[in-house]
């Protein structure tokens, strides 16, 4: 018996090691060190700013602020930053940045994306220990849901999934230790403030959990259940109120920066909302919706609708809350998810989806009916293949940043000037190494050169644009049309004028063609 027990322990250890290795390389395949593009980049800069400021302020890292306080050459577009009492702050919730900033003590900024592994495997451990997920189902949980693509970039989503998995244990698994309840309540308050889109699910789940408990038991049992979770709710409410106070103090609005920055997106037309409904739930504009990425969720909904009256109250509450969230998010979200691979606004639904699907899979495997096994295998492989397709697309994006880093290492400028808010993200995590600016017009280039001659003499400057053979007039026109459609600034450089301005104002002036870029560089006189 002792030998068998030892072998079982070794078997479990080998399974964990094998699972970790495969998950790590599935993420590593996309070159995550070079994944700091758009939101991922901006969240990294916010976290770096908190660390750079010794946690004393959330003022964004922008070394050019001393001579560009009006943010003429600042790269972020309007809905990604705010100025509060002359303080430049990110539109993303500060709670995530303060949680992750301590990792910069021992991690390089480019390595911060790997913190997702910490949250992922904490989640997997909880799912294995408390939710009794088999290793087979852990593989399914990662590779056949959009938890995989959410791990490719530096973001709050793996942390949100981890905290939701842990902090719902007092309700889902009857973990009622007082200290544990308090920590879980505080953890859920963090989740709500970091992702306001989690509120519909969390509120409706807890409401319907108690509703079904009240409906199916007597008054005494219901009161006992409420009292047994009093510390959980008290900690959650206090946690939210404290964060409301912090937001109100720092940003003059209790919901914080993300709500303020996205306020315009909340006022879009009903027709636009209907289009987002299609995008977030199904497919539109090359964006993968919830039901397309997780086609087995249709089976889950059909199964629980049919057997609704015979399932226990926790699963009833999960099922109702999941459906409410699916229907309400498209009418509450500030956008349709932009270029995310997988519907990020539904991250909170990954856990209930897995919990609800687990008994269905057990039933399918136990009965071994060819039809249902075929459906399960086909749609599981479909979701996995969507993940691989997304990974290939992500790798093409990271290769752009990886290749540009060779340019950075070769030229080594003190100041980078990019032509628009998109190609500035080619800089990736190297944003923290030098001054990085964006200039949208010929006139602003001319003014910038004069300004830098006054403020940064003897510093090396590099103006970066797409190479004319890559960005033809036709492609540029199409890109400009998309920018106008999205209310983003359109850029145009008169390169002849740029050369005219740079030659007399710089030493060692050069025009360098590298990869997809044309670069004008020199040392400011």
Coordinates of C-alpha atoms in Angstrom, one line a residue:
X1 CA 0.0 0.0 0.0
X2 CA 2.8 2.4 0.8
X3 CA 4.5 1.8 -2.5
X4 CA 1.2 2.3 -4.4
X5 CA 0.6 5.6 -2.4
X6 CA 4.2 6.7 -3.3
X7 CA 3.6 5.9 -7.0
X8 CA 0.4 7.9 -7.0
X9 CA 2.2 10.9 -5.5
X10 CA 4.9 10.7 -8.1
X11 CA 2.3 10.3 -10.8
X12 CA 0.6 13.5 -9.7
X13 CA 3.9 15.3 -9.6
X14 CA 4.8 14.2 -13.1
X15 CA 1.3 15.3 -14.3
X16 CA 1.8 18.8 -12.8
X17 CA 5.3 19.1 -14.3
X18 CA 4.1 17.9 -17.7
X19 CA 1.1 20.2 -17.6
X20 CA 3.3 23.2 -16.6
X21 CA 5.8 22.6 -19.3
X22 CA 3.2 22.3 -22.1
X23 CA 1.3 25.4 -20.9
X24 CA 4.6 27.4 -20.6
X25 CA 5.6 26.5 -24.1
X26 CA 2.1 27.2 -25.4
X27 CA 2.5 30.7 -24.1
X28 CA 6.2 31.0 -25.0
X29 CA 5.4 30.0 -28.6
X30 CA 3.9 33.5 -29.1
X31 CA 7.2 35.2 -27.9
X32 CA 5.4 37.0 -25.0
X33 CA 8.5 39.2 -24.2
X34 CA 7.6 41.1 -27.3
X35 CA 3.8 41.2 -26.7
X36 CA 3.7 44.8 -25.4
X37 CA 1.4 46.2 -28.0
X38 CA -1.5 48.7 -27.3
X39 CA -3.3 47.8 -24.1
X40 CA -0.6 45.4 -22.9
X41 CA 2.1 48.1 -23.5
X42 CA 0.0 50.8 -21.8
X43 CA -0.6 48.6 -18.7
X44 CA 3.1 47.8 -18.5
X45 CA 4.0 51.5 -18.6
X46 CA 1.4 52.2 -15.8
X47 CA 2.9 49.4 -13.7
X48 CA 6.4 50.6 -14.4
X49 CA 5.4 54.2 -13.5
X50 CA 4.1 53.1 -10.0
X51 CA 7.4 51.2 -9.4
X52 CA 9.5 54.1 -10.8
X53 CA 7.6 56.5 -8.5
X54 CA 8.3 54.3 -5.4
X55 CA 4.6 53.6 -5.1
X56 CA 4.0 57.2 -4.0
X57 CA 2.0 58.4 -7.0
X58 CA 0.3 57.0 -10.2
X59 CA 1.8 59.8 -12.4
X60 CA 2.5 58.1 -15.7
X61 CA 6.1 57.7 -16.9
X62 CA 6.6 60.3 -19.6
X63 CA 10.1 61.7 -19.5
X64 CA 9.2 64.4 -22.1
X65 CA 6.6 65.9 -19.8
X66 CA 9.1 68.5 -18.6
X67 CA 9.1 70.2 -22.0
X68 CA 5.7 68.8 -23.3
X69 CA 3.3 69.4 -20.5
X70 CA 0.5 70.0 -23.0
X71 CA 1.0 66.4 -24.3
X72 CA 1.4 67.4 -27.9
X73 CA 3.8 64.5 -28.5
X74 CA 2.3 62.0 -26.1
X75 CA 1.4 58.7 -27.7
X76 CA -1.8 57.8 -25.9
X77 CA -5.1 58.7 -27.5
X78 CA -7.8 60.4 -25.5
X79 CA -9.6 57.4 -24.1
X80 CA -6.4 55.9 -22.7
X81 CA -5.3 58.6 -20.3
X82 CA -6.6 61.4 -18.1
X83 CA -5.2 64.6 -16.6
X84 CA -6.4 65.0 -13.0
X85 CA -5.2 68.1 -11.2
X86 CA -2.3 68.4 -13.6
X87 CA -1.4 64.8 -12.9
X88 CA -1.0 62.5 -16.0
X89 CA -2.6 59.1 -15.2
X90 CA -3.5 56.0 -17.1
X91 CA -7.1 55.1 -17.9
X92 CA -6.6 51.6 -16.6
X93 CA -7.5 50.9 -13.0
X94 CA -4.6 51.6 -10.6
X95 CA -5.4 48.5 -8.5
X96 CA -3.9 46.1 -11.0
X97 CA -0.7 48.2 -11.4
X98 CA -0.1 48.4 -7.6
X99 CA -0.6 44.7 -7.2
X100 CA 1.9 43.8 -9.9
X101 CA 4.5 46.6 -9.5
X102 CA 6.4 44.8 -6.8
X103 CA 7.4 42.1 -9.3
X104 CA 9.6 44.7 -11.0
X105 CA 12.0 44.4 -8.1
X106 CA 13.2 41.2 -9.6
X107 CA 11.7 41.1 -13.1
X108 CA 12.8 43.1 -16.2
X109 CA 9.8 45.0 -17.6
X110 CA 9.8 42.7 -20.7
X111 CA 9.3 39.7 -18.3
X112 CA 6.2 41.0 -16.6
X113 CA 4.0 39.0 -19.0
X114 CA 5.1 35.8 -17.2
X115 CA 3.3 36.8 -14.1
X116 CA 0.3 35.3 -15.9
X117 CA 1.8 31.9 -15.2
X118 CA 1.7 32.6 -11.4
X119 CA -2.1 33.4 -11.6
X120 CA -2.8 30.5 -14.0
X121 CA -1.2 27.8 -11.9
X122 CA -2.6 29.2 -8.7
X123 CA -6.0 28.9 -10.5
X124 CA -5.2 25.3 -11.7
X125 CA -4.2 24.3 -8.2
X126 CA -7.5 25.7 -6.7
X127 CA -9.5 24.0 -9.5
X128 CA -7.7 20.7 -8.8
X129 CA -7.9 20.8 -5.0
X130 CA -11.3 22.4 -4.3
X131 CA -13.3 22.0 -7.5
X132 CA -12.0 18.4 -8.1
X133 CA -11.0 19.0 -11.7
X134 CA -9.1 16.1 -13.2
X135 CA -5.9 16.7 -15.1
X136 CA -7.7 16.0 -18.3
X137 CA -10.2 18.7 -17.5
X138 CA -7.5 21.1 -16.6
X139 CA -6.0 20.6 -20.1
X140 CA -9.5 21.2 -21.5
X141 CA -9.9 24.3 -19.2
X142 CA -6.8 26.0 -20.6
X143 CA -6.6 25.0 -24.3
X144 CA -10.2 24.9 -25.3
X145 CA -11.2 28.2 -23.7
X146 CA -10.0 31.8 -24.3
X147 CA -8.0 31.5 -21.1
X148 CA -5.1 30.6 -23.4
X149 CA -5.1 33.8 -25.5
X150 CA -5.7 35.9 -22.4
X151 CA -2.3 34.6 -21.2
X152 CA -0.3 35.8 -24.2
X153 CA -0.1 39.5 -23.0
X154 CA 0.5 41.4 -19.8
X155 CA -3.0 42.1 -18.5
X156 CA -5.3 41.7 -15.5
X157 CA -7.3 38.8 -17.0
X158 CA -5.4 35.8 -15.6
X159 CA -5.5 37.6 -12.1
X160 CA -9.2 38.1 -12.5
X161 CA -9.8 34.5 -13.3
X162 CA -7.6 33.4 -10.4
X163 CA -9.2 35.6 -7.8
X164 CA -12.7 34.6 -9.0
X165 CA -11.8 31.0 -8.7
X166 CA -10.5 31.5 -5.2
X167 CA -12.8 34.1 -3.8
X168 CA -16.1 32.3 -4.8
X169 CA -15.1 29.2 -2.7
X170 CA -17.0 30.4 0.4
X171 CA -20.2 30.1 -1.7
X172 CA -19.4 27.4 -4.2
X173 CA -17.6 25.0 -1.9
X174 CA -18.8 26.0 1.5
X175 CA -15.4 27.3 2.8
X176 CA -16.6 29.3 5.8
X177 CA -13.5 30.0 7.8
X178 CA -13.8 33.6 9.0
X179 CA -10.3 34.8 7.9
X180 CA -10.8 33.1 4.6
X181 CA -14.2 34.7 4.1
X182 CA -12.7 38.1 4.7
X183 CA -9.8 37.6 2.3
X184 CA -12.2 36.3 -0.4
X185 CA -14.6 39.2 0.1
X186 CA -11.7 41.7 -0.3
X187 CA -10.4 39.7 -3.3
X188 CA -13.8 40.0 -5.1
X189 CA -14.0 43.7 -4.3
X190 CA -10.6 44.0 -6.2
X191 CA -12.0 42.0 -9.1
X192 CA -15.0 44.3 -9.4
X193 CA -13.0 47.5 -9.3
X194 CA -10.4 46.2 -11.8
X195 CA -13.1 44.9 -14.2
X196 CA -16.4 46.6 -13.8
X197 CA -17.8 44.1 -16.4
X198 CA -17.6 41.4 -13.8
X199 CA -20.3 43.0 -11.7
X200 CA -23.4 41.7 -13.6
X201 CA -22.2 38.1 -13.1
X202 CA -21.1 38.4 -9.5
X203 CA -24.2 40.3 -8.4
X204 CA -26.7 38.1 -10.2
X205 CA -24.9 34.9 -9.1
X206 CA -25.1 35.9 -5.4
X207 CA -28.6 37.2 -5.7
X208 CA -30.0 34.1 -7.3
X209 CA -28.0 31.8 -5.0
X210 CA -29.8 33.2 -2.1
X211 CA -33.1 33.4 -4.0
X212 CA -33.0 29.7 -4.8
X213 CA -31.9 28.9 -1.2
X214 CA -34.8 30.9 0.2
X215 CA -37.2 29.2 -2.3
X216 CA -36.0 25.7 -1.6
X217 CA -35.5 25.8 2.2
X218 CA -37.3 27.1 5.3
X219 CA -36.7 30.5 6.8
X220 CA -34.4 29.2 9.5
X221 CA -32.1 27.5 7.1
X222 CA -32.0 30.5 4.8
X223 CA -31.2 32.9 7.7
X224 CA -28.4 30.4 8.8
X225 CA -26.9 30.5 5.3
X226 CA -26.9 34.3 5.2
X227 CA -25.3 34.6 8.7
X228 CA -22.7 32.0 7.8
X229 CA -21.5 34.2 4.9
X230 CA -21.7 37.6 6.8
X231 CA -17.9 38.1 7.0
X232 CA -17.6 37.4 3.2
X233 CA -20.2 40.0 2.4
X234 CA -19.0 42.5 4.9
X235 CA -15.4 42.3 3.7
X236 CA -16.6 42.7 0.1
X237 CA -18.7 45.7 0.8
X238 CA -16.0 47.4 2.9
X239 CA -13.4 46.6 0.2
X240 CA -15.6 48.2 -2.5
X241 CA -16.4 51.3 -0.4
X242 CA -12.6 51.8 0.4
X243 CA -11.8 51.6 -3.3
X244 CA -14.7 54.0 -4.1
X245 CA -13.1 56.4 -1.6
X246 CA -9.7 56.0 -3.2
X247 CA -11.1 56.6 -6.7
X248 CA -13.1 59.6 -5.6
X249 CA -10.1 61.1 -3.9
X250 CA -7.7 60.5 -6.7
X251 CA -9.9 60.9 -9.8
X252 CA -13.0 62.8 -8.6
X253 CA -15.3 59.8 -9.6
X254 CA -16.0 56.8 -7.4
X255 CA -15.8 54.3 -10.3
X256 CA -12.3 55.4 -11.3
X257 CA -10.3 56.2 -14.4
X258 CA -11.6 53.4 -16.7
X259 CA -15.2 54.5 -16.3
X260 CA -14.2 58.2 -17.0
X261 CA -12.1 57.3 -20.0
X262 CA -14.8 55.0 -21.5
X263 CA -17.7 57.3 -20.8
X264 CA -18.0 58.3 -24.5
X265 CA -18.2 54.6 -25.4
X266 CA -21.1 54.1 -23.1
X267 CA -23.3 56.5 -25.1
X268 CA -23.1 54.8 -28.5
X269 CA -26.3 54.3 -30.5
X270 CA -28.6 51.3 -30.0
X271 CA -27.7 50.1 -33.5
X272 CA -24.1 50.1 -32.6
X273 CA -24.9 48.1 -29.5
X274 CA -26.7 45.5 -31.6
X275 CA -23.6 45.2 -33.7
X276 CA -21.5 44.7 -30.6
X277 CA -24.0 42.1 -29.5
X278 CA -23.2 40.1 -32.6
X279 CA -19.5 40.7 -32.2
X280 CA -19.2 39.7 -28.6
X281 CA -21.5 36.7 -28.7
X282 CA -21.0 35.4 -32.2
X283 CA -18.7 36.8 -34.9
X284 CA -18.1 40.1 -36.7
X285 CA -15.3 42.2 -38.1
X286 CA -12.8 39.3 -37.6
X287 CA -13.6 39.2 -33.9
X288 CA -14.4 35.9 -32.2
X289 CA -17.4 35.9 -30.0
X290 CA -18.3 33.8 -26.9
X291 CA -20.4 31.2 -28.7
X292 CA -18.0 30.8 -31.6
X293 CA -15.0 30.3 -29.3
X294 CA -16.9 28.1 -27.0
X295 CA -19.5 26.2 -29.1
X296 CA -19.9 23.7 -26.3
X297 CA -21.5 26.4 -24.2
X298 CA -24.6 26.0 -26.4
X299 CA -24.7 22.4 -25.2
X300 CA -24.3 23.6 -21.6
X301 CA -27.2 26.1 -22.0
X302 CA -29.5 23.5 -23.6
X303 CA -28.7 20.8 -21.0
X304 CA -29.3 23.0 -18.0
X305 CA -32.4 24.5 -19.4
X306 CA -33.9 21.1 -19.9
X307 CA -32.9 19.8 -16.4
X308 CA -33.1 23.1 -14.6
X309 CA -35.6 22.0 -11.9
X310 CA -33.5 19.0 -10.9
X311 CA -30.1 20.6 -10.4
X312 CA -28.8 22.0 -7.1
X313 CA -29.1 25.7 -6.2
X314 CA -25.5 26.7 -6.8
X315 CA -25.5 25.4 -10.4
X316 CA -28.9 27.1 -10.9
X317 CA -27.5 30.4 -9.8
X318 CA -24.4 29.9 -12.0
X319 CA -26.6 29.1 -15.0
X320 CA -28.9 32.1 -14.5
X321 CA -26.1 34.5 -13.8
X322 CA -24.2 33.3 -16.9
X323 CA -27.1 33.9 -19.2
X324 CA -27.8 37.3 -17.7
X325 CA -24.2 38.3 -18.2
X326 CA -24.1 37.0 -21.8
X327 CA -27.1 39.2 -22.6
X328 CA -26.2 42.3 -20.7
X329 CA -22.5 42.8 -21.4
X330 CA -23.0 43.9 -25.0
X331 CA -25.2 46.8 -23.7
X332 CA -22.8 47.8 -21.0
X333 CA -19.4 47.3 -22.6
X334 CA -17.5 50.5 -23.8
X335 CA -16.5 48.8 -27.0
X336 CA -16.5 45.5 -28.9
X337 CA -13.1 44.3 -27.6
X338 CA -11.0 45.8 -30.4
X339 CA -8.4 43.3 -31.6
X340 CA -8.5 40.8 -28.7
X341 CA -8.6 37.1 -29.7
X342 CA -11.5 35.9 -27.7
X343 CA -14.2 37.9 -25.9
X344 CA -12.2 39.4 -23.0
X345 CA -15.4 41.0 -21.5
X346 CA -16.6 37.5 -20.7
X347 CA -13.5 36.4 -18.8
X348 CA -15.5 36.1 -15.6
X349 CA -17.7 33.4 -17.3
X350 CA -14.9 31.0 -17.9
X351 CA -15.2 29.6 -14.4
X352 CA -19.0 29.0 -14.4
X353 CA -18.8 27.6 -17.9
X354 CA -16.2 25.0 -16.7
X355 CA -18.1 24.2 -13.5
X356 CA -21.4 23.6 -15.5
X357 CA -19.7 21.6 -18.3
X358 CA -17.8 19.3 -15.9
X359 CA -20.8 17.0 -15.0
X360 CA -21.9 17.0 -18.7
X361 CA -18.4 15.7 -19.7
X362 CA -18.5 13.1 -17.0
X363 CA -21.9 11.9 -18.3
X364 CA -20.6 11.9 -21.9
X365 CA -17.5 9.8 -21.0
X366 CA -19.5 7.4 -18.8
X367 CA -22.2 6.6 -21.3
X368 CA -19.8 6.6 -24.3
X369 CA -22.4 7.4 -26.8
X370 CA -20.8 7.9 -30.2
X371 CA -22.9 10.9 -31.1
X372 CA -22.2 12.9 -28.0
X373 CA -18.5 11.9 -27.9
X374 CA -18.2 13.0 -31.5
X375 CA -19.8 16.4 -30.7
X376 CA -17.5 16.9 -27.7
X377 CA -14.3 15.9 -29.6
X378 CA -15.2 18.0 -32.7
X379 CA -16.0 21.2 -30.9
X380 CA -13.1 20.8 -28.4
X381 CA -10.7 20.5 -31.3
X382 CA -12.5 23.4 -33.0
X383 CA -11.8 25.6 -29.9
X384 CA -8.2 24.4 -29.7
X385 CA -7.6 25.2 -33.4
X386 CA -9.0 28.7 -32.8
X387 CA -6.4 29.0 -30.1
X388 CA -3.6 27.9 -32.4
X389 CA -4.8 30.3 -35.1
X390 CA -4.8 33.1 -32.6
X391 CA -1.3 32.1 -31.4
X392 CA 0.0 32.3 -35.0
X393 CA -1.6 35.8 -35.4
X394 CA -0.1 36.8 -32.1
X395 CA 3.3 35.5 -33.1
X396 CA 3.2 37.6 -36.2
X397 CA 2.6 40.7 -34.1
X398 CA 5.3 39.9 -31.6
X399 CA 7.8 39.3 -34.4
X400 CA 7.3 42.9 -35.4
X401 CA 8.4 44.1 -32.0
X402 CA 11.2 41.6 -31.8
X403 CA 12.6 42.7 -35.1
X404 CA 12.3 46.4 -34.2
X405 CA 14.4 45.7 -31.0
X406 CA 17.4 45.0 -33.3
X407 CA 16.9 48.5 -34.8
X408 CA 16.8 50.0 -31.3
X409 CA 20.0 48.2 -30.3
X410 CA 21.7 49.3 -33.6
X411 CA 20.8 53.0 -33.6
X412 CA 20.6 53.5 -29.8
X413 CA 18.8 56.9 -30.0
X414 CA 18.0 59.1 -27.0
X415 CA 14.7 60.1 -28.6
X416 CA 12.4 58.2 -30.8
X417 CA 9.7 60.0 -32.8
X418 CA 7.0 57.8 -34.5
X419 CA 4.5 58.8 -37.1
X420 CA 1.3 57.6 -35.3
X421 CA -0.1 55.9 -32.2
X422 CA 0.1 52.4 -33.9
X423 CA 3.7 52.2 -35.1
X424 CA 4.9 53.7 -31.8
X425 CA 4.0 50.3 -30.2
X426 CA 6.9 48.8 -32.2
X427 CA 9.1 50.0 -29.3
X428 CA 7.5 47.5 -26.9
X429 CA 9.0 47.3 -23.4
X430 CA 12.0 49.4 -24.6
X431 CA 9.7 52.4 -24.1
X432 CA 11.2 52.6 -20.6
X433 CA 14.8 53.1 -22.0
X434 CA 14.5 56.4 -23.8
X435 CA 12.1 59.3 -24.6
X436 CA 9.5 58.1 -27.1
X437 CA 7.2 60.5 -28.9
X438 CA 4.6 60.6 -31.6
X439 CA 4.2 63.4 -34.1
X440 CA 1.3 63.5 -36.5
X441 CA 2.1 66.3 -38.9
X442 CA 4.9 68.0 -40.7
X443 CA 4.3 71.2 -38.7
X444 CA 4.6 69.4 -35.4
X445 CA 7.9 67.8 -36.7
X446 CA 9.3 71.2 -37.4
X447 CA 8.3 72.6 -34.0
X448 CA 9.6 69.5 -32.2
X449 CA 13.1 69.8 -33.8
X450 CA 13.3 73.4 -32.7
X451 CA 12.1 72.4 -29.2
X452 CA 14.6 69.5 -28.9
X453 CA 17.5 71.7 -30.0
X454 CA 16.7 73.9 -27.0
X455 CA 15.9 71.2 -24.5
X456 CA 18.1 68.2 -25.5
X457 CA 21.2 69.3 -27.4
X458 CA 23.7 66.6 -28.3
X459 CA 21.1 63.9 -27.9
X460 CA 20.5 61.4 -30.7
X461 CA 17.1 61.5 -32.4
X462 CA 15.4 59.1 -34.7
X463 CA 12.2 59.8 -36.7
X464 CA 10.5 56.5 -37.7
X465 CA 7.9 55.9 -40.4
X466 CA 6.8 52.8 -42.3
X467 CA 8.9 52.2 -45.4
X468 CA 7.3 53.6 -48.6
X469 CA 7.5 50.2 -50.3
X470 CA 5.5 48.7 -47.4
X471 CA 3.0 51.4 -46.8
X472 CA 1.9 52.4 -50.3
X473 CA -0.4 55.3 -50.9
X474 CA -3.3 52.9 -51.3
X475 CA -2.6 51.1 -48.0
X476 CA -2.1 54.4 -46.2
X477 CA -5.4 55.7 -47.5
X478 CA -7.2 52.5 -46.3
X479 CA -5.5 52.8 -42.9
X480 CA -6.5 56.5 -42.6
X481 CA -10.1 55.6 -43.4
X482 CA -10.1 53.1 -40.5
X483 CA -8.6 55.7 -38.2
X484 CA -11.2 58.3 -39.1
X485 CA -13.9 55.6 -38.6
X486 CA -12.5 55.0 -35.1
X487 CA -12.1 58.7 -34.3
X488 CA -8.3 58.3 -34.1
X489 CA -5.9 61.0 -35.4
X490 CA -4.6 60.7 -39.0
X491 CA -0.9 61.3 -39.5
X492 CA 1.0 62.8 -42.5
X493 CA 4.7 63.6 -42.8
X494 CA 6.2 65.6 -45.7
X495 CA 9.5 63.7 -45.7
X496 CA 11.1 66.3 -47.9
X497 CA 10.4 69.0 -45.3
X498 CA 11.5 66.6 -42.5
X499 CA 14.9 66.2 -44.3
X500 CA 15.1 69.9 -44.8
X501 CA 14.5 70.5 -41.1
X502 CA 16.9 67.8 -39.8
X503 CA 20.0 68.4 -42.0
X504 CA 20.9 71.9 -40.6
X505 CA 19.9 71.0 -37.0
X506 CA 21.7 67.7 -36.5
X507 CA 25.2 66.2 -36.9
X508 CA 25.8 62.8 -38.4
X509 CA 22.5 62.9 -40.3
X510 CA 21.5 59.7 -41.9
X511 CA 18.5 58.0 -43.6
X512 CA 18.4 54.3 -42.7
X513 CA 16.1 51.7 -44.3
X514 CA 15.6 48.7 -42.0
X515 CA 13.0 46.0 -42.3
X516 CA 9.6 47.7 -42.6
X517 CA 10.9 51.1 -41.6
X518 CA 12.5 54.3 -42.9
X519 CA 14.4 56.1 -40.2
X520 CA 15.9 59.6 -40.2
X521 CA 18.5 60.0 -37.5
X522 CA 21.1 62.4 -36.3
X523 CA 22.6 64.1 -33.2
X524 CA 20.8 67.3 -32.3
X525 CA 23.0 70.4 -32.4

